[in-house]
């Protein structure tokens, strides 16, 4: 979380570019991983002295053209190039008021609670589950409101399958967190999360040091072996919640007519029966909905 964020990012990305992948012959033992500064400067069309000043934080005002040239030399994609520009020209800092806990609009909570057959939850900018409906919680305890997705994946064994699946999932989440954070190093919630995971997880320290950046994927496939209904393969889509400080609504659905659709319908029935519980002898005896239980 040091102040030379641009330099840290450039150095981390430079160390991940193999010389042979950019046409530089490797003829002897190299003392540094990835590209040397002079090699990257050559590829970007700038002087080694200038690039060194840039990486060391002694030049804080690079032009957009120079940043684009460096991004091309590093092979950065659109999200990573945008992150590079943000680090070079961050928004002016203002005295930060105490950040309030992230809250989900009651109308959004009510909406997802009404979806008895569609798992859905709302994710905050730091990968916290802010609200979830009953079926999402039944699908996986990972989606319980109050859970931090990244912390749970890293620190609770068995939530992400094999070690390879764990690393791939964690790498995606860390890159999304980097993208959401941008140059906002004063965010106390981010500092707390990064500090805690840096102490407790070797994998997190390694992934965070890579400075990978990735925007939220618009959708994908979620596979889970559920203890009650068996294997499920669901499609998910993510939607930005307007005027909600980077909140994302995540919605899951099964292919109509598929085995997964049958299993999801069965899970919905089980979750509904569990929520109803034993008859209490008076009206209003049902359990509260997980969507509202911990979203405040």
Short mmCIF file of C-alpha atoms in Angstrom, two decimals:
data_model
loop_
_atom_site.label_atom_id
_atom_site.label_comp_id
_atom_site.label_asym_id
_atom_site.label_seq_id
_atom_site.Cartn_x
_atom_site.Cartn_y
_atom_site.Cartn_z
CA UNK A 1 0.00 0.00 0.00
CA UNK A 2 2.99 2.32 -0.51
CA UNK A 3 2.71 5.67 -2.27
CA UNK A 4 4.56 4.76 -5.47
CA UNK A 5 1.65 2.73 -6.81
CA UNK A 6 2.52 3.37 -10.45
CA UNK A 7 6.09 2.16 -9.97
CA UNK A 8 4.97 -0.92 -8.05
CA UNK A 9 2.53 -1.80 -10.80
CA UNK A 10 5.07 -1.33 -13.61
CA UNK A 11 7.70 -3.39 -11.82
CA UNK A 12 5.25 -6.21 -11.04
CA UNK A 13 4.01 -6.37 -14.63
CA UNK A 14 7.54 -6.10 -16.09
CA UNK A 15 8.67 -9.09 -14.03
CA UNK A 16 5.91 -11.24 -15.57
CA UNK A 17 6.89 -10.70 -19.21
CA UNK A 18 9.21 -13.40 -20.55
CA UNK A 19 11.89 -11.97 -22.87
CA UNK A 20 11.39 -14.71 -25.45
CA UNK A 21 7.70 -13.82 -25.71
CA UNK A 22 8.54 -10.32 -26.96
CA UNK A 23 11.33 -11.32 -29.33
CA UNK A 24 14.32 -10.83 -27.02
CA UNK A 25 16.87 -13.65 -27.19
CA UNK A 26 18.03 -15.09 -23.88
CA UNK A 27 21.63 -16.21 -24.15
CA UNK A 28 22.86 -16.26 -20.56
CA UNK A 29 21.73 -16.41 -16.97
CA UNK A 30 19.50 -13.48 -16.02
CA UNK A 31 19.58 -11.99 -12.56
CA UNK A 32 16.04 -10.63 -12.70
CA UNK A 33 12.70 -12.26 -13.57
CA UNK A 34 11.00 -11.02 -16.69
CA UNK A 35 12.25 -8.01 -18.60
CA UNK A 36 15.00 -5.63 -17.55
CA UNK A 37 14.20 -1.94 -17.44
CA UNK A 38 16.31 -1.19 -20.48
CA UNK A 39 14.54 -3.92 -22.48
CA UNK A 40 11.09 -2.59 -21.62
CA UNK A 41 12.21 0.96 -22.39
CA UNK A 42 13.41 -0.18 -25.81
CA UNK A 43 10.11 -1.95 -26.53
CA UNK A 44 8.14 1.13 -25.44
CA UNK A 45 10.32 3.53 -27.44
CA UNK A 46 11.47 5.61 -24.47
CA UNK A 47 14.90 6.10 -22.94
CA UNK A 48 16.06 3.79 -20.17
CA UNK A 49 16.72 6.83 -17.98
CA UNK A 50 13.16 8.09 -18.42
CA UNK A 51 11.58 4.70 -17.78
CA UNK A 52 13.72 4.25 -14.66
CA UNK A 53 12.52 7.59 -13.32
CA UNK A 54 8.95 6.53 -14.04
CA UNK A 55 9.25 3.23 -12.20
CA UNK A 56 11.10 4.78 -9.26
CA UNK A 57 8.41 7.40 -8.81
CA UNK A 58 10.65 10.33 -9.77
CA UNK A 59 8.43 11.23 -12.72
CA UNK A 60 4.77 11.42 -11.70
CA UNK A 61 3.36 13.03 -14.86
CA UNK A 62 3.83 10.67 -17.82
CA UNK A 63 1.83 11.48 -20.91
CA UNK A 64 -1.04 9.28 -22.08
CA UNK A 65 1.02 8.38 -25.17
CA UNK A 66 3.92 7.12 -23.04
CA UNK A 67 1.57 5.10 -20.84
CA UNK A 68 -0.05 3.52 -23.90
CA UNK A 69 3.38 2.66 -25.31
CA UNK A 70 4.43 1.04 -22.03
CA UNK A 71 1.11 -0.82 -21.85
CA UNK A 72 1.66 -2.23 -25.36
CA UNK A 73 5.19 -3.28 -24.45
CA UNK A 74 3.87 -5.08 -21.38
CA UNK A 75 1.02 -6.70 -23.34
CA UNK A 76 -1.65 -5.23 -21.06
CA UNK A 77 -5.31 -5.72 -21.87
CA UNK A 78 -7.92 -2.96 -21.74
CA UNK A 79 -8.67 -3.28 -18.02
CA UNK A 80 -4.98 -3.31 -17.08
CA UNK A 81 -4.20 -0.36 -19.36
CA UNK A 82 -7.04 1.61 -17.78
CA UNK A 83 -5.68 0.77 -14.34
CA UNK A 84 -2.24 2.01 -15.43
CA UNK A 85 -3.72 5.37 -16.48
CA UNK A 86 -5.67 5.62 -13.21
CA UNK A 87 -2.52 5.07 -11.16
CA UNK A 88 -0.65 7.71 -13.15
CA UNK A 89 -3.44 10.28 -12.82
CA UNK A 90 -5.52 9.48 -9.71
CA UNK A 91 -8.47 11.62 -8.73
CA UNK A 92 -7.58 14.41 -6.28
CA UNK A 93 -7.59 13.17 -2.72
CA UNK A 94 -10.11 14.59 -0.35
CA UNK A 95 -10.24 14.26 3.39
CA UNK A 96 -12.00 10.94 3.82
CA UNK A 97 -14.97 10.84 6.12
CA UNK A 98 -15.61 7.69 8.09
CA UNK A 99 -16.89 5.23 5.49
CA UNK A 100 -20.31 3.86 6.29
CA UNK A 101 -20.99 0.16 6.08
CA UNK A 102 -22.17 -0.79 2.61
CA UNK A 103 -25.93 -1.14 2.49
CA UNK A 104 -28.26 -2.62 -0.10
CA UNK A 105 -31.32 -0.63 -1.08
CA UNK A 106 -34.42 -2.18 0.53
CA UNK A 107 -36.08 -2.44 -2.89
CA UNK A 108 -33.19 -4.56 -4.20
CA UNK A 109 -33.29 -6.79 -1.12
CA UNK A 110 -37.04 -7.19 -1.55
CA UNK A 111 -36.62 -8.01 -5.23
CA UNK A 112 -34.19 -10.88 -4.76
CA UNK A 113 -36.14 -12.20 -1.76
CA UNK A 114 -39.15 -12.62 -4.06
CA UNK A 115 -37.20 -14.96 -6.37
CA UNK A 116 -38.01 -18.36 -4.88
CA UNK A 117 -36.52 -20.30 -7.78
CA UNK A 118 -33.56 -18.10 -8.72
CA UNK A 119 -30.45 -17.88 -6.51
CA UNK A 120 -29.18 -14.30 -6.27
CA UNK A 121 -26.98 -12.17 -4.06
CA UNK A 122 -25.51 -8.66 -3.96
CA UNK A 123 -21.74 -8.28 -3.79
CA UNK A 124 -19.96 -5.17 -2.51
CA UNK A 125 -16.82 -3.46 -3.81
CA UNK A 126 -14.62 -5.41 -1.37
CA UNK A 127 -16.18 -8.77 -2.33
CA UNK A 128 -18.50 -8.90 0.69
CA UNK A 129 -21.87 -10.61 0.31
CA UNK A 130 -24.22 -7.81 1.33
CA UNK A 131 -27.57 -9.53 0.74
CA UNK A 132 -28.71 -12.89 -0.57
CA UNK A 133 -31.97 -14.71 -1.04
CA UNK A 134 -32.85 -18.00 0.60
CA UNK A 135 -32.00 -20.14 -2.42
CA UNK A 136 -28.53 -18.61 -2.81
CA UNK A 137 -27.70 -19.47 0.81
CA UNK A 138 -29.05 -22.97 0.28
CA UNK A 139 -26.90 -23.30 -2.84
CA UNK A 140 -23.70 -22.50 -0.93
CA UNK A 141 -22.82 -21.12 2.52
CA UNK A 142 -20.30 -18.99 0.63
CA UNK A 143 -23.23 -16.75 -0.33
CA UNK A 144 -24.39 -16.08 3.23
CA UNK A 145 -24.70 -12.33 3.91
CA UNK A 146 -21.71 -11.10 5.87
CA UNK A 147 -19.28 -13.43 4.11
CA UNK A 148 -16.26 -12.00 2.34
CA UNK A 149 -15.82 -14.15 -0.76
CA UNK A 150 -12.06 -13.72 -1.02
CA UNK A 151 -11.35 -14.31 2.67
CA UNK A 152 -13.53 -17.43 2.71
CA UNK A 153 -12.01 -18.91 -0.44
CA UNK A 154 -8.47 -18.37 0.90
CA UNK A 155 -8.91 -19.30 4.54
CA UNK A 156 -11.59 -22.00 4.62
CA UNK A 157 -10.39 -25.24 2.99
CA UNK A 158 -12.82 -27.06 0.75
CA UNK A 159 -14.76 -24.07 -0.55
CA UNK A 160 -13.15 -24.10 -4.00
CA UNK A 161 -12.36 -27.70 -4.88
CA UNK A 162 -8.84 -28.77 -5.81
CA UNK A 163 -5.71 -26.68 -5.14
CA UNK A 164 -5.64 -25.67 -8.81
CA UNK A 165 -9.28 -24.56 -8.68
CA UNK A 166 -8.60 -22.70 -5.44
CA UNK A 167 -5.70 -20.77 -6.97
CA UNK A 168 -7.66 -19.93 -10.13
CA UNK A 169 -10.67 -18.70 -8.13
CA UNK A 170 -8.49 -16.71 -5.74
CA UNK A 171 -6.52 -15.17 -8.62
CA UNK A 172 -9.74 -13.96 -10.26
CA UNK A 173 -11.05 -12.49 -7.01
CA UNK A 174 -7.77 -10.74 -6.17
CA UNK A 175 -7.63 -9.21 -9.65
CA UNK A 176 -11.23 -7.97 -9.34
CA UNK A 177 -10.42 -6.46 -5.93
CA UNK A 178 -7.39 -4.67 -7.43
CA UNK A 179 -9.54 -3.27 -10.19
CA UNK A 180 -12.21 -2.03 -7.78
CA UNK A 181 -9.62 -0.45 -5.47
CA UNK A 182 -7.65 1.36 -8.18
CA UNK A 183 -5.47 4.08 -6.68
CA UNK A 184 -7.71 4.47 -3.59
CA UNK A 185 -5.05 3.52 -1.02
CA UNK A 186 -6.80 5.45 1.76
CA UNK A 187 -9.78 3.10 1.91
CA UNK A 188 -9.65 1.68 5.46
CA UNK A 189 -11.77 -1.37 4.61
CA UNK A 190 -9.40 -2.30 1.80
CA UNK A 191 -6.36 -1.78 4.01
CA UNK A 192 -7.87 -3.97 6.72
CA UNK A 193 -8.71 -6.77 4.28
CA UNK A 194 -5.34 -6.70 2.51
CA UNK A 195 -3.47 -6.54 5.81
CA UNK A 196 -5.38 -9.46 7.31
CA UNK A 197 -5.00 -11.69 4.26
CA UNK A 198 -1.33 -10.77 3.82
CA UNK A 199 -0.64 -12.07 7.32
CA UNK A 200 -2.75 -15.21 7.04
CA UNK A 201 -2.33 -16.41 3.44
CA UNK A 202 0.85 -17.08 1.46
CA UNK A 203 -1.25 -17.47 -1.69
CA UNK A 204 -2.81 -14.04 -1.22
CA UNK A 205 0.59 -12.36 -0.75
CA UNK A 206 1.83 -13.94 -3.97
CA UNK A 207 -1.28 -13.03 -5.98
CA UNK A 208 -1.50 -9.47 -4.60
CA UNK A 209 2.15 -8.88 -5.51
CA UNK A 210 1.38 -9.72 -9.15
CA UNK A 211 -0.81 -6.58 -9.49
CA UNK A 212 -3.20 -8.39 -11.84
CA UNK A 213 -6.28 -6.35 -12.68
CA UNK A 214 -9.57 -7.73 -13.97
CA UNK A 215 -13.03 -6.27 -14.23
CA UNK A 216 -16.02 -8.24 -13.01
CA UNK A 217 -16.81 -10.90 -15.61
CA UNK A 218 -20.27 -10.38 -17.04
CA UNK A 219 -21.12 -14.01 -16.52
CA UNK A 220 -19.89 -17.56 -16.50
CA UNK A 221 -20.61 -21.09 -15.34
CA UNK A 222 -20.80 -22.15 -11.70
CA UNK A 223 -20.41 -25.84 -10.88
CA UNK A 224 -21.01 -27.24 -7.43
CA UNK A 225 -21.47 -30.64 -5.86
CA UNK A 226 -24.33 -30.02 -3.47
CA UNK A 227 -24.69 -32.39 -0.51
CA UNK A 228 -28.49 -32.59 -0.84
CA UNK A 229 -29.26 -32.46 -4.57
CA UNK A 230 -26.01 -33.55 -6.22
CA UNK A 231 -24.11 -31.90 -9.05
CA UNK A 232 -25.33 -28.55 -10.34
CA UNK A 233 -24.17 -26.59 -13.37
CA UNK A 234 -25.59 -23.07 -13.40
CA UNK A 235 -25.04 -20.02 -15.56
CA UNK A 236 -24.55 -16.75 -13.74
CA UNK A 237 -24.81 -13.14 -14.85
CA UNK A 238 -23.62 -10.00 -13.06
CA UNK A 239 -25.39 -6.65 -13.16
CA UNK A 240 -24.15 -3.35 -11.76
CA UNK A 241 -26.55 -1.84 -9.20
CA UNK A 242 -27.11 1.80 -10.14
CA UNK A 243 -26.05 4.46 -7.59
CA UNK A 244 -24.68 1.80 -5.27
CA UNK A 245 -20.87 2.32 -5.10
CA UNK A 246 -19.72 -0.66 -7.18
CA UNK A 247 -22.33 -3.12 -5.91
CA UNK A 248 -23.01 -6.06 -8.23
CA UNK A 249 -26.11 -8.25 -8.43
CA UNK A 250 -25.21 -11.89 -9.20
CA UNK A 251 -28.01 -14.10 -10.55
CA UNK A 252 -27.86 -17.86 -11.21
CA UNK A 253 -30.04 -20.00 -13.47
CA UNK A 254 -30.08 -23.52 -14.85
CA UNK A 255 -30.60 -24.56 -18.45
CA UNK A 256 -34.37 -25.18 -18.84
CA UNK A 257 -35.21 -28.87 -18.89
CA UNK A 258 -31.76 -29.93 -17.70
CA UNK A 259 -30.86 -32.17 -14.79
CA UNK A 260 -29.51 -29.11 -13.03
CA UNK A 261 -32.88 -27.37 -13.43
CA UNK A 262 -34.57 -30.33 -11.73
CA UNK A 263 -32.01 -30.30 -8.94
CA UNK A 264 -32.34 -26.54 -8.46
CA UNK A 265 -36.15 -26.89 -8.23
CA UNK A 266 -35.70 -29.61 -5.59
CA UNK A 267 -33.28 -27.38 -3.67
CA UNK A 268 -35.81 -24.56 -3.79
CA UNK A 269 -38.44 -26.87 -2.26
CA UNK A 270 -36.04 -27.99 0.47
CA UNK A 271 -35.01 -24.42 1.26
CA UNK A 272 -38.64 -23.29 1.42
CA UNK A 273 -39.58 -26.14 3.75
CA UNK A 274 -36.60 -25.44 6.01
CA UNK A 275 -37.50 -21.75 6.18
CA UNK A 276 -41.13 -22.51 7.07
CA UNK A 277 -40.03 -24.74 9.95
CA UNK A 278 -42.49 -26.28 12.42
CA UNK A 279 -45.89 -24.66 12.67
CA UNK A 280 -45.88 -22.33 15.64
CA UNK A 281 -49.63 -22.23 16.17
CA UNK A 282 -49.95 -18.55 15.25
CA UNK A 283 -49.42 -16.48 12.19
CA UNK A 284 -46.06 -14.90 11.44
CA UNK A 285 -44.05 -17.86 12.74
CA UNK A 286 -41.82 -18.27 9.69
CA UNK A 287 -38.09 -17.74 9.83
CA UNK A 288 -36.72 -14.46 8.56
CA UNK A 289 -35.39 -14.34 5.02
CA UNK A 290 -31.57 -14.54 4.68
CA UNK A 291 -31.76 -11.65 2.23
CA UNK A 292 -32.53 -9.26 5.05
CA UNK A 293 -30.95 -11.03 7.97
CA UNK A 294 -27.49 -9.46 7.68
CA UNK A 295 -27.60 -6.89 4.91
CA UNK A 296 -27.45 -3.90 7.25
#
